[in-house]
XYZ file of N, CA and C in Angstrom:
759
model
N 18.122 17.106 5.847
C 18.746 16.076 5.022
C 17.968 15.951 3.722
N 18.626 16.111 2.583
C 17.935 16.018 1.311
C 17.493 14.596 1.031
N 16.299 14.435 0.577
C 15.770 13.102 0.298
C 14.773 13.188 -0.835
N 14.882 12.271 -1.792
C 13.936 12.246 -2.885
C 12.671 11.538 -2.450
N 11.622 11.656 -3.282
C 10.348 11.027 -2.987
C 10.542 9.546 -2.732
N 10.005 9.066 -1.610
C 10.223 7.683 -1.232
C 8.950 6.935 -0.937
N 9.098 5.637 -0.752
C 7.969 4.773 -0.432
C 8.428 3.660 0.497
N 7.503 3.201 1.321
C 7.720 2.045 2.186
C 6.662 1.008 1.832
N 7.100 -0.202 1.533
C 6.194 -1.313 1.286
C 6.273 -2.256 2.488
N 5.145 -2.480 3.134
C 5.090 -3.329 4.327
C 4.838 -4.765 3.892
N 5.886 -5.596 3.926
C 5.815 -6.939 3.347
C 6.412 -7.999 4.261
N 6.270 -7.824 5.575
C 6.902 -8.769 6.500
C 6.042 -9.977 6.818
N 4.717 -9.844 6.648
C 3.816 -10.899 7.086
C 3.839 -12.133 6.213
N 3.299 -13.216 6.751
C 3.283 -14.486 6.043
C 2.145 -14.572 5.038
N 0.969 -14.096 5.402
C -0.164 -14.199 4.495
C -0.642 -15.616 4.305
N -0.660 -16.390 5.381
C -0.990 -17.816 5.293
C -2.418 -18.071 4.841
N -3.319 -17.086 5.009
C -4.716 -17.299 4.637
C -4.910 -17.434 3.136
N -3.949 -16.950 2.356
C -4.047 -17.070 0.903
C -3.748 -18.500 0.460
N -2.974 -19.230 1.267
C -2.570 -20.577 0.909
C -1.168 -20.579 0.324
N -0.515 -21.730 0.364
C 0.847 -21.825 -0.136
C 1.858 -21.364 0.895
N 3.126 -21.487 0.554
C 4.207 -21.167 1.491
C 4.907 -19.858 1.164
N 4.629 -19.272 0.026
C 5.317 -18.040 -0.359
C 4.760 -16.852 0.415
N 5.571 -15.820 0.647
C 5.038 -14.579 1.202
C 3.930 -14.039 0.299
N 2.958 -13.373 0.893
C 1.819 -12.902 0.111
C 2.236 -11.968 -1.021
N 3.263 -11.183 -0.798
C 3.684 -10.227 -1.827
C 4.290 -10.920 -3.036
N 4.574 -12.230 -2.923
C 5.167 -12.964 -4.037
C 4.179 -13.860 -4.767
N 2.883 -13.774 -4.420
C 1.908 -14.515 -5.215
C 1.888 -13.922 -6.616
N 1.648 -14.759 -7.597
C 1.728 -14.332 -8.988
C 0.356 -13.965 -9.525
N 0.327 -12.844 -10.216
C -0.868 -12.367 -10.908
C -0.441 -12.095 -12.335
N -1.043 -12.806 -13.286
C -0.506 -12.732 -14.629
C 0.867 -13.382 -14.621
N 1.830 -12.702 -15.186
C 3.182 -13.264 -15.232
C 4.124 -12.600 -14.241
N 3.560 -11.854 -13.267
C 4.410 -11.147 -12.307
C 3.883 -11.312 -10.894
N 4.722 -11.001 -9.927
C 4.300 -11.040 -8.529
C 3.674 -9.701 -8.153
N 2.917 -9.720 -7.047
C 2.356 -8.466 -6.531
C 3.450 -7.438 -6.285
N 4.555 -7.888 -5.704
C 5.646 -6.963 -5.397
C 6.211 -6.336 -6.660
N 6.408 -7.127 -7.706
C 6.921 -6.585 -8.961
C 5.973 -5.549 -9.550
N 4.679 -5.813 -9.459
C 3.687 -4.870 -9.981
C 3.727 -3.566 -9.196
N 3.812 -3.665 -7.856
C 3.879 -2.450 -7.046
C 5.153 -1.658 -7.332
N 6.276 -2.339 -7.425
C 7.532 -1.647 -7.705
C 7.493 -0.967 -9.074
N 6.876 -1.610 -10.045
C 6.748 -1.016 -11.370
C 5.885 0.243 -11.317
N 4.768 0.176 -10.592
C 3.902 1.349 -10.455
C 4.640 2.503 -9.784
N 5.397 2.198 -8.753
C 6.144 3.244 -8.055
C 7.196 3.863 -8.962
N 7.881 3.035 -9.693
C 8.911 3.540 -10.614
C 8.289 4.443 -11.670
N 7.165 4.020 -12.214
C 6.494 4.824 -13.249
C 5.917 6.116 -12.681
N 5.674 6.143 -11.358
C 5.170 7.355 -10.717
C 6.298 8.281 -10.273
N 7.531 7.902 -10.554
C 8.663 8.762 -10.226
C 9.247 8.546 -8.845
N 8.885 7.454 -8.195
C 9.430 7.151 -6.874
C 10.744 6.404 -7.048
N 11.803 6.947 -6.522
C 13.113 6.339 -6.751
C 13.823 5.938 -5.464
N 13.077 5.853 -4.378
C 13.683 5.470 -3.099
C 12.687 4.599 -2.348
N 12.766 3.291 -2.559
C 11.791 2.359 -2.005
C 12.443 1.490 -0.937
N 11.774 1.402 0.212
C 12.185 0.493 1.285
C 11.122 -0.579 1.438
N 11.545 -1.832 1.448
C 10.630 -2.948 1.668
C 10.938 -3.555 3.038
N 9.921 -3.596 3.898
C 10.086 -4.244 5.203
C 9.777 -5.717 5.018
N 10.777 -6.555 5.252
C 10.659 -7.987 5.021
C 10.665 -8.738 6.347
N 10.198 -9.976 6.303
C 10.171 -10.817 7.498
C 10.122 -12.271 7.097
N 8.913 -12.790 6.921
C 8.723 -14.183 6.537
C 9.395 -14.478 5.191
N 10.245 -15.529 5.179
C 10.975 -15.935 3.978
C 11.597 -14.727 3.281
N 12.291 -13.927 4.090
C 12.789 -12.642 3.602
C 13.799 -12.786 2.472
N 14.506 -13.916 2.432
C 15.478 -14.094 1.362
C 14.804 -14.080 -0.008
N 13.613 -14.690 -0.098
C 12.892 -14.740 -1.367
C 12.427 -13.347 -1.794
N 11.978 -12.571 -0.822
C 11.514 -11.216 -1.136
C 12.687 -10.350 -1.571
N 13.814 -10.463 -0.874
C 14.997 -9.693 -1.252
C 15.442 -10.034 -2.673
N 15.397 -11.310 -3.002
C 15.804 -11.722 -4.347
C 14.856 -11.163 -5.398
N 13.553 -11.189 -5.094
C 12.556 -10.708 -6.063
C 12.693 -9.216 -6.320
N 13.134 -8.457 -5.313
C 13.231 -6.999 -5.448
C 14.670 -6.521 -5.512
N 15.583 -7.419 -5.806
C 16.998 -7.070 -5.850
C 17.255 -5.955 -6.852
N 17.949 -4.909 -6.394
C 18.251 -3.773 -7.252
C 17.145 -2.751 -7.368
N 15.972 -3.082 -6.821
C 14.820 -2.183 -6.914
C 14.516 -1.477 -5.594
N 15.113 -1.949 -4.496
C 14.743 -1.418 -3.183
C 15.843 -1.699 -2.177
N 15.753 -1.005 -1.053
C 16.531 -1.366 0.129
C 15.598 -2.108 1.083
N 16.169 -2.771 2.076
C 15.367 -3.659 2.909
C 15.587 -3.404 4.394
N 14.495 -3.568 5.137
C 14.534 -3.549 6.598
C 13.959 -4.881 7.058
N 14.651 -5.551 7.969
C 14.227 -6.880 8.402
C 13.483 -6.802 9.727
N 12.243 -7.272 9.733
C 11.453 -7.392 10.955
C 11.580 -8.830 11.445
N 12.521 -9.050 12.337
C 12.749 -10.414 12.818
C 11.610 -10.918 13.695
N 10.738 -10.011 14.121
C 9.584 -10.392 14.941
C 8.296 -10.455 14.103
N 8.433 -10.763 12.831
C 7.269 -10.747 11.930
C 6.151 -11.675 12.389
N 6.501 -12.761 13.106
C 5.491 -13.748 13.495
C 4.609 -13.263 14.635
N 5.090 -12.303 15.423
C 4.293 -11.857 16.572
C 4.108 -10.338 16.615
N 4.240 -9.684 15.446
C 3.959 -8.250 15.358
C 3.098 -8.003 14.122
N 2.687 -6.745 13.948
C 1.854 -6.418 12.798
C 2.445 -5.208 12.072
N 1.652 -4.610 11.182
C 2.189 -3.581 10.281
C 2.683 -2.332 11.002
N 2.117 -2.004 12.168
C 2.604 -0.850 12.924
C 4.076 -1.031 13.281
N 4.424 -2.213 13.750
C 5.804 -2.495 14.163
C 6.742 -2.422 12.962
N 6.313 -2.971 11.825
C 7.141 -2.903 10.618
C 7.351 -1.458 10.177
N 6.300 -0.666 10.210
C 6.416 0.750 9.855
C 7.389 1.456 10.795
N 7.302 1.158 12.079
C 8.193 1.743 13.077
C 9.657 1.421 12.760
N 9.928 0.172 12.355
C 11.302 -0.227 12.038
C 11.856 0.495 10.815
N 10.961 0.920 9.928
C 11.388 1.541 8.667
C 11.597 3.044 8.787
N 11.564 3.567 10.004
C 11.715 5.018 10.177
C 13.002 5.518 9.534
N 12.900 6.684 8.890
C 14.052 7.293 8.248
C 13.805 8.783 8.109
N 14.846 9.575 7.837
C 14.635 11.003 7.603
C 13.753 11.214 6.375
N 12.838 12.161 6.469
C 11.920 12.430 5.366
C 11.925 13.924 5.067
N 12.145 14.256 3.811
C 12.133 15.667 3.410
C 11.128 15.932 2.302
N 10.403 14.921 1.885
C 9.394 15.059 0.848
C 8.252 14.109 1.200
N 7.253 14.032 0.334
C 6.154 13.110 0.591
C 6.661 11.679 0.701
N 5.977 10.894 1.533
C 6.312 9.494 1.714
C 5.071 8.660 1.434
N 5.210 7.667 0.564
C 4.125 6.744 0.275
C 4.288 5.494 1.134
N 3.181 5.014 1.684
C 3.190 3.791 2.495
C 2.192 2.827 1.874
N 2.659 1.628 1.534
C 1.839 0.654 0.831
C 1.793 -0.674 1.579
N 0.616 -1.267 1.650
C 0.501 -2.657 2.057
C 0.868 -3.521 0.858
N 1.650 -4.558 1.081
C 2.197 -5.328 -0.038
C 1.185 -6.268 -0.674
N -0.008 -6.409 -0.074
C -0.977 -7.383 -0.589
C -2.065 -6.738 -1.431
N -1.827 -5.523 -1.924
C -2.836 -4.795 -2.694
C -2.431 -4.739 -4.163
N -3.338 -5.175 -5.025
C -3.166 -5.059 -6.470
C -3.944 -3.834 -6.931
N -3.274 -2.895 -7.593
C -3.912 -1.640 -7.972
C -3.294 -1.102 -9.256
N -4.020 -0.255 -9.980
C -3.479 0.344 -11.202
C -2.675 1.602 -10.904
N -1.857 1.997 -11.860
C -1.058 3.214 -11.722
C -1.955 4.430 -11.507
N -3.147 4.438 -12.092
C -4.059 5.565 -11.953
C -4.377 5.851 -10.497
N -4.484 4.810 -9.686
C -4.780 5.001 -8.261
C -3.654 5.791 -7.596
N -2.433 5.399 -7.902
C -1.279 6.106 -7.352
C -1.231 7.544 -7.862
N -1.582 7.738 -9.110
C -1.577 9.078 -9.689
C -2.570 9.993 -8.978
N -3.724 9.450 -8.607
C -4.721 10.270 -7.908
C -4.217 10.705 -6.529
N -3.476 9.835 -5.858
C -2.871 10.247 -4.588
C -1.846 11.345 -4.818
N -1.014 11.180 -5.842
C 0.039 12.139 -6.106
C -0.511 13.497 -6.535
N -1.740 13.517 -7.028
C -2.359 14.785 -7.427
C -2.721 15.653 -6.227
N -2.768 15.045 -5.039
C -3.102 15.776 -3.815
C -1.837 16.408 -3.250
N -1.930 17.676 -2.933
C -0.803 18.352 -2.289
C -0.886 18.107 -0.787
N 0.080 17.371 -0.274
C 0.057 17.026 1.145
C -0.329 15.572 1.351
N -0.962 15.305 2.472
C -1.262 13.929 2.873
C -2.611 13.473 2.322
N -2.666 12.190 1.951
C -3.904 11.648 1.387
C -3.905 10.137 1.536
N -5.099 9.572 1.631
C -5.235 8.119 1.634
C -6.298 7.718 0.628
N -6.115 6.554 0.033
C -7.084 6.035 -0.927
C -8.119 5.195 -0.189
N -9.400 5.425 -0.516
C -10.458 4.608 0.056
C -11.509 4.340 -1.007
N -12.284 3.293 -0.789
C -13.335 2.904 -1.726
C -14.673 3.034 -1.023
N -15.484 3.988 -1.455
C -16.761 4.257 -0.787
C -17.796 3.174 -1.048
N -17.517 2.259 -1.977
C -18.443 1.160 -2.256
C -18.055 -0.112 -1.506
N -17.109 -0.008 -0.604
C -16.675 -1.162 0.179
C -16.559 -0.742 1.640
N -16.416 -1.727 2.522
C -16.257 -1.419 3.939
C -17.279 -2.073 4.828
N -18.023 -3.052 4.304
C -19.061 -3.715 5.096
C -18.545 -4.928 5.859
N -17.441 -5.490 5.414
C -16.933 -6.720 6.007
C -16.162 -6.429 7.288
N -16.219 -7.381 8.227
C -15.509 -7.209 9.499
C -14.000 -7.099 9.312
N -13.466 -7.688 8.227
C -12.027 -7.655 7.972
C -11.575 -6.351 7.331
N -12.505 -5.556 6.843
C -12.129 -4.324 6.163
C -11.619 -3.268 7.145
N -10.558 -2.581 6.758
C -10.089 -1.419 7.519
C -10.917 -0.227 7.066
N -11.800 0.223 7.921
C -12.775 1.245 7.556
C -12.249 2.642 7.896
N -12.752 3.641 7.169
C -12.317 5.015 7.417
C -13.508 5.894 7.762
N -13.274 6.801 8.702
C -14.244 7.824 9.083
C -13.690 9.160 8.602
N -14.452 9.845 7.773
C -14.038 11.135 7.247
C -14.960 12.237 7.745
N -14.402 13.426 7.880
C -15.199 14.617 8.160
C -14.703 15.729 7.245
N -15.625 16.308 6.477
C -15.259 17.339 5.507
C -14.166 16.851 4.559
N -14.241 15.564 4.210
C -13.310 14.994 3.251
C -11.970 14.581 3.812
N -11.773 14.734 5.127
C -10.481 14.414 5.734
C -10.633 13.331 6.801
N -9.564 12.571 6.981
C -9.593 11.433 7.893
C -9.779 11.874 9.340
N -10.676 11.174 10.017
C -10.834 11.318 11.458
C -10.210 10.114 12.155
N -10.485 8.943 11.594
C -10.021 7.704 12.231
C -10.173 6.563 11.243
N -9.328 5.547 11.384
C -9.519 4.306 10.647
C -9.418 3.135 11.606
N -10.300 2.153 11.420
C -10.345 1.004 12.322
C -11.210 -0.081 11.697
N -10.879 -1.336 11.967
C -11.729 -2.438 11.528
C -13.031 -2.470 12.327
N -13.043 -1.834 13.489
C -14.217 -1.851 14.364
C -15.072 -0.597 14.242
N -14.833 0.185 13.253
C -15.593 1.420 13.067
C -17.063 1.084 12.783
N -18.000 1.718 13.490
C -19.423 1.434 13.228
C -19.828 1.894 11.832
N -20.808 1.208 11.265
C -21.222 1.485 9.893
C -21.712 2.922 9.724
N -22.297 3.497 10.772
C -22.819 4.865 10.677
C -21.708 5.886 10.443
N -20.487 5.539 10.818
C -19.361 6.453 10.661
C -18.456 6.085 9.493
N -18.741 4.979 8.839
C -17.850 4.465 7.808
C -18.100 5.122 6.451
N -17.053 5.733 5.911
C -17.138 6.328 4.573
C -16.724 5.341 3.493
N -16.042 4.275 3.883
C -15.594 3.281 2.932
C -14.425 2.498 3.482
N -13.809 1.695 2.620
C -12.687 0.846 3.022
C -11.360 1.482 2.647
N -10.427 1.469 3.588
C -9.071 1.900 3.311
C -8.436 0.920 2.332
N -7.854 1.436 1.258
C -7.288 0.582 0.221
C -5.938 0.015 0.629
N -5.176 0.776 1.394
C -3.843 0.326 1.788
C -2.738 1.101 1.095
N -3.071 2.277 0.564
C -2.094 3.190 -0.021
C -2.265 4.547 0.638
N -1.179 5.062 1.174
C -1.209 6.289 1.951
C -0.074 7.193 1.508
N -0.376 8.485 1.378
C 0.644 9.492 1.107
C 0.733 10.430 2.299
N 1.930 10.597 2.833
C 2.152 11.483 3.967
C 3.102 12.596 3.565
N 2.743 13.830 3.902
C 3.698 14.917 3.731
C 4.884 14.651 4.655
N 5.988 15.330 4.400
C 7.174 15.115 5.224
C 6.872 15.366 6.703
N 6.137 16.442 6.977
C 5.793 16.788 8.358
C 4.907 15.711 8.975
N 3.897 15.246 8.219
C 2.998 14.217 8.728
C 3.722 12.882 8.887
N 4.648 12.584 7.982
C 5.400 11.332 8.075
C 6.220 11.283 9.355
N 6.880 12.401 9.671
C 7.667 12.425 10.905
C 6.761 12.247 12.127
N 5.600 12.887 12.099
C 4.657 12.748 13.208
C 4.134 11.314 13.302
N 3.912 10.678 12.148
C 3.405 9.306 12.145
C 4.456 8.342 12.686
N 5.706 8.546 12.325
C 6.780 7.727 12.895
C 6.853 7.917 14.417
N 6.700 9.156 14.875
C 6.706 9.419 16.323
C 5.547 8.702 17.008
N 4.364 8.771 16.388
C 3.187 8.109 16.965
C 3.390 6.601 17.005
N 3.984 6.042 15.943
C 4.250 4.602 15.914
C 5.225 4.209 17.014
N 6.257 5.010 17.221
C 7.233 4.712 18.270
C 6.577 4.726 19.643
N 5.694 5.684 19.868
C 4.991 5.764 21.148
C 4.116 4.533 21.363
N 3.376 4.136 20.342
C 2.502 2.967 20.457
C 3.308 1.692 20.693
N 4.448 1.571 20.021
C 5.300 0.390 20.216
C 5.839 0.359 21.638
N 6.277 1.510 22.142
C 6.767 1.559 23.531
C 5.691 1.142 24.521
N 4.443 1.414 24.179
C 3.327 1.061 25.055
C 2.865 -0.377 24.857
N 3.553 -1.102 23.998
C 3.251 -2.518 23.842
C 2.255 -2.882 22.766
N 1.920 -1.941 21.872
C 0.922 -2.211 20.834
C 1.580 -2.871 19.613
N 2.234 -3.989 19.840
C 2.986 -4.636 18.777
C 2.084 -5.316 17.754
N 0.851 -5.590 18.126
C -0.073 -6.272 17.214
C -0.990 -5.287 16.482
N -0.750 -4.007 16.642
C -1.610 -3.003 16.018
C -1.257 -2.827 14.538
N -2.215 -2.286 13.802
C -2.000 -1.961 12.404
C -1.403 -0.558 12.292
N -0.761 -0.272 11.176
C -0.181 1.050 10.963
C -1.264 2.127 11.015
N -2.507 1.743 10.728
C -3.610 2.693 10.825
C -3.761 3.311 12.196
N -3.276 2.637 13.226
C -3.336 3.198 14.582
C -2.502 4.463 14.686
N -1.328 4.445 14.089
C -0.469 5.636 14.105
C -1.049 6.732 13.231
N -1.626 6.347 12.088
C -2.228 7.340 11.189
C -3.409 8.021 11.879
N -4.234 7.226 12.554
C -5.369 7.799 13.286
C -4.899 8.746 14.375
N -3.782 8.414 15.007
C -3.276 9.222 16.114
C -2.865 10.621 15.680
N -2.488 10.782 14.411
C -2.040 12.104 13.949
C -3.117 12.832 13.140
N -4.270 12.177 12.937
C -5.282 12.739 12.029
C -5.824 14.082 12.498
N -5.904 14.301 13.802
C -6.416 15.580 14.298
C -5.476 16.737 13.960
N -4.184 16.472 14.027
C -3.202 17.537 13.828
C -2.742 17.668 12.382
N -2.972 16.637 11.578
C -2.494 16.641 10.196
C -3.644 16.269 9.265
N -3.986 17.170 8.369
C -5.105 16.935 7.458
C -4.702 15.871 6.427
N -5.431 14.760 6.461
C -5.191 13.664 5.522
C -6.436 13.538 4.648
N -6.303 13.933 3.411
C -7.439 13.985 2.499
C -7.811 12.591 2.020
N -9.100 12.277 2.003
C -9.571 11.000 1.506
C -9.821 11.052 0.008
N -9.166 10.172 -0.742
C -9.329 10.091 -2.192
C -10.169 8.861 -2.510
N -11.394 9.081 -2.953
C -12.300 7.981 -3.268
C -11.946 7.408 -4.640
N -11.560 6.138 -4.676
C -11.132 5.527 -5.941
C -12.175 4.533 -6.451
N -13.413 4.695 -6.015
C -14.482 3.822 -6.484
C -14.507 3.764 -8.008
N -14.602 2.557 -8.524
C -14.628 2.368 -9.976
C -13.307 1.912 -10.553
N -12.200 2.166 -9.842
C -10.914 1.664 -10.305
C -10.759 0.200 -9.907
N -10.097 -0.612 -10.731
C -9.906 -2.027 -10.392
C -8.813 -2.204 -9.342
N -9.164 -2.771 -8.210
C -8.190 -3.036 -7.160
C -8.714 -4.154 -6.275
N -7.828 -4.795 -5.538
C -8.237 -5.817 -4.583
C -7.116 -6.023 -3.569
N -7.511 -6.194 -2.321
C -6.585 -6.611 -1.278
C -6.664 -8.131 -1.200
N -5.534 -8.792 -1.318
C -5.528 -10.246 -1.417
C -5.286 -10.852 -0.039
N -6.386 -11.212 0.629
C -6.334 -11.831 1.953
C -6.609 -13.324 1.905
N -7.463 -13.741 0.974
C -7.941 -15.122 0.929
C -7.811 -15.673 -0.487
N -7.891 -17.006 -0.634
C -7.780 -17.606 -1.970
C -8.769 -17.023 -2.972
N -9.992 -16.728 -2.522
C -10.979 -16.167 -3.450
C -10.576 -14.771 -3.938
N -9.827 -14.017 -3.093
C -9.317 -12.714 -3.531
C -8.289 -12.889 -4.643
N -7.474 -13.931 -4.532
C -6.466 -14.191 -5.546
C -7.117 -14.595 -6.871
N -8.173 -15.388 -6.778
C -8.921 -15.749 -7.987
C -9.494 -14.500 -8.642
N -10.094 -13.625 -7.831
C -10.648 -12.370 -8.352
C -9.553 -11.531 -9.005
N -8.390 -11.470 -8.345
C -7.275 -10.686 -8.878
C -6.851 -11.202 -10.244
N -6.748 -12.506 -10.377
C -6.259 -13.094 -11.618
C -7.282 -13.048 -12.743
N -8.550 -13.260 -12.397
C -9.571 -13.398 -13.434
C -10.240 -12.087 -13.820
N -10.266 -11.102 -12.895
C -10.983 -9.865 -13.194
C -10.141 -8.597 -13.028
N -9.505 -8.463 -11.872
C -8.827 -7.194 -11.577
C -7.617 -6.973 -12.479
N -6.748 -7.964 -12.596
C -5.548 -7.787 -13.406
C -5.876 -7.584 -14.887
N -6.805 -8.355 -15.476
C -7.181 -8.063 -16.867
C -7.704 -6.641 -17.040
N -8.471 -6.139 -16.047
C -8.980 -4.767 -16.140
C -7.847 -3.755 -16.051
N -6.876 -4.015 -15.184
C -5.724 -3.117 -15.057
C -4.916 -3.111 -16.348
N -4.677 -4.295 -16.906
C -3.928 -4.374 -18.157
C -4.643 -3.636 -19.276
N -5.966 -3.748 -19.307
C -6.753 -3.062 -20.325
C -6.625 -1.555 -20.188
N -6.701 -1.048 -18.948
C -6.546 0.387 -18.707
C -5.159 0.862 -19.120
N -4.153 0.034 -18.823
C -2.777 0.403 -19.152
C -2.592 0.507 -20.661
N -3.146 -0.456 -21.392
C -3.025 -0.432 -22.841
C -3.723 0.783 -23.438
N -4.901 1.115 -22.878
C -5.649 2.275 -23.377
C -4.914 3.578 -23.118
N -4.075 3.585 -22.057
C -3.370 4.813 -21.683
C -2.081 5.010 -22.473
N -1.660 3.983 -23.241
C -0.423 4.102 -23.995
C -0.604 5.065 -25.160
N 0.428 5.846 -25.506
C 0.339 6.735 -26.668
C 0.194 5.925 -27.938
N -0.513 6.448 -28.931
C -0.690 5.703 -30.172
C 0.623 5.490 -30.897
N 0.724 4.362 -31.558
C 1.911 4.047 -32.337
C 1.663 4.474 -33.775
N 2.503 5.355 -34.296
C 2.358 5.827 -35.670
C 3.068 4.865 -36.601
N 2.349 4.378 -37.572
C 2.908 3.405 -38.499
C 2.930 3.988 -39.895
N 4.036 3.795 -40.567
C 4.161 4.279 -41.930
C 3.681 3.225 -42.907
N 2.972 3.653 -43.905
C 2.625 2.795 -45.041
C 3.001 3.563 -46.281
N 2.854 2.934 -47.431
C 3.257 3.603 -48.671
C 2.421 4.867 -48.862
N 3.056 6.006 -48.743
C 2.363 7.259 -48.979
C 1.432 7.656 -47.858
N 1.467 6.944 -46.695
C 0.535 7.245 -45.603
C 1.303 7.345 -44.301
N 0.786 8.203 -43.363
C 1.446 8.394 -42.056
C 0.368 8.365 -41.004
């Protein structure tokens, strides 16, 4: 089945730890929501087939992304986690598939570095991964072995950013692994469980994005950081990357 480059944004959760009643993907950074920023980055990267898995206050998310995506509804959002949402979003894949957590603020450059890899790749930050809440990654020879919040520090190469690129073959295997885990009752597991399950058979290259401005917004202090530091840095990088504007003056070009 022919399919253009696609992406799945996992946005079913409530994100109550950030505060407020809005879904986490709809918190505002600058003059836009996280979801709008992610959709813009995907569009600029040439992704033209985006699925958003919605759950909590799904009507608001659908309205915010109207015309930009198709939607899958996780009616069990209150008692499941990202693995279950990923499982619900299964679809035929004939090209690379991007999988994004909806609570991550990141620059287009981060996405570009993933796209530069032929095949499967995940973004990680080698300068992070010490906190118990961090999804840590274990790499061997530059490729993923396992990801887990409980990974011991001796095996931790850094923190998983929440952006993953899967080749078509790896994506199908990851959907199969997710289905198996769901059948076994792992409804509270993270999507990283399925990714770890296929890591032995599918080479997933680790892309270290240390130095790029990004943040996963879990708590109010993360949102403050996003608004006061990360987003201004992203905007600055974006402006610097724009082509120069040629202006005419009298006798000058």
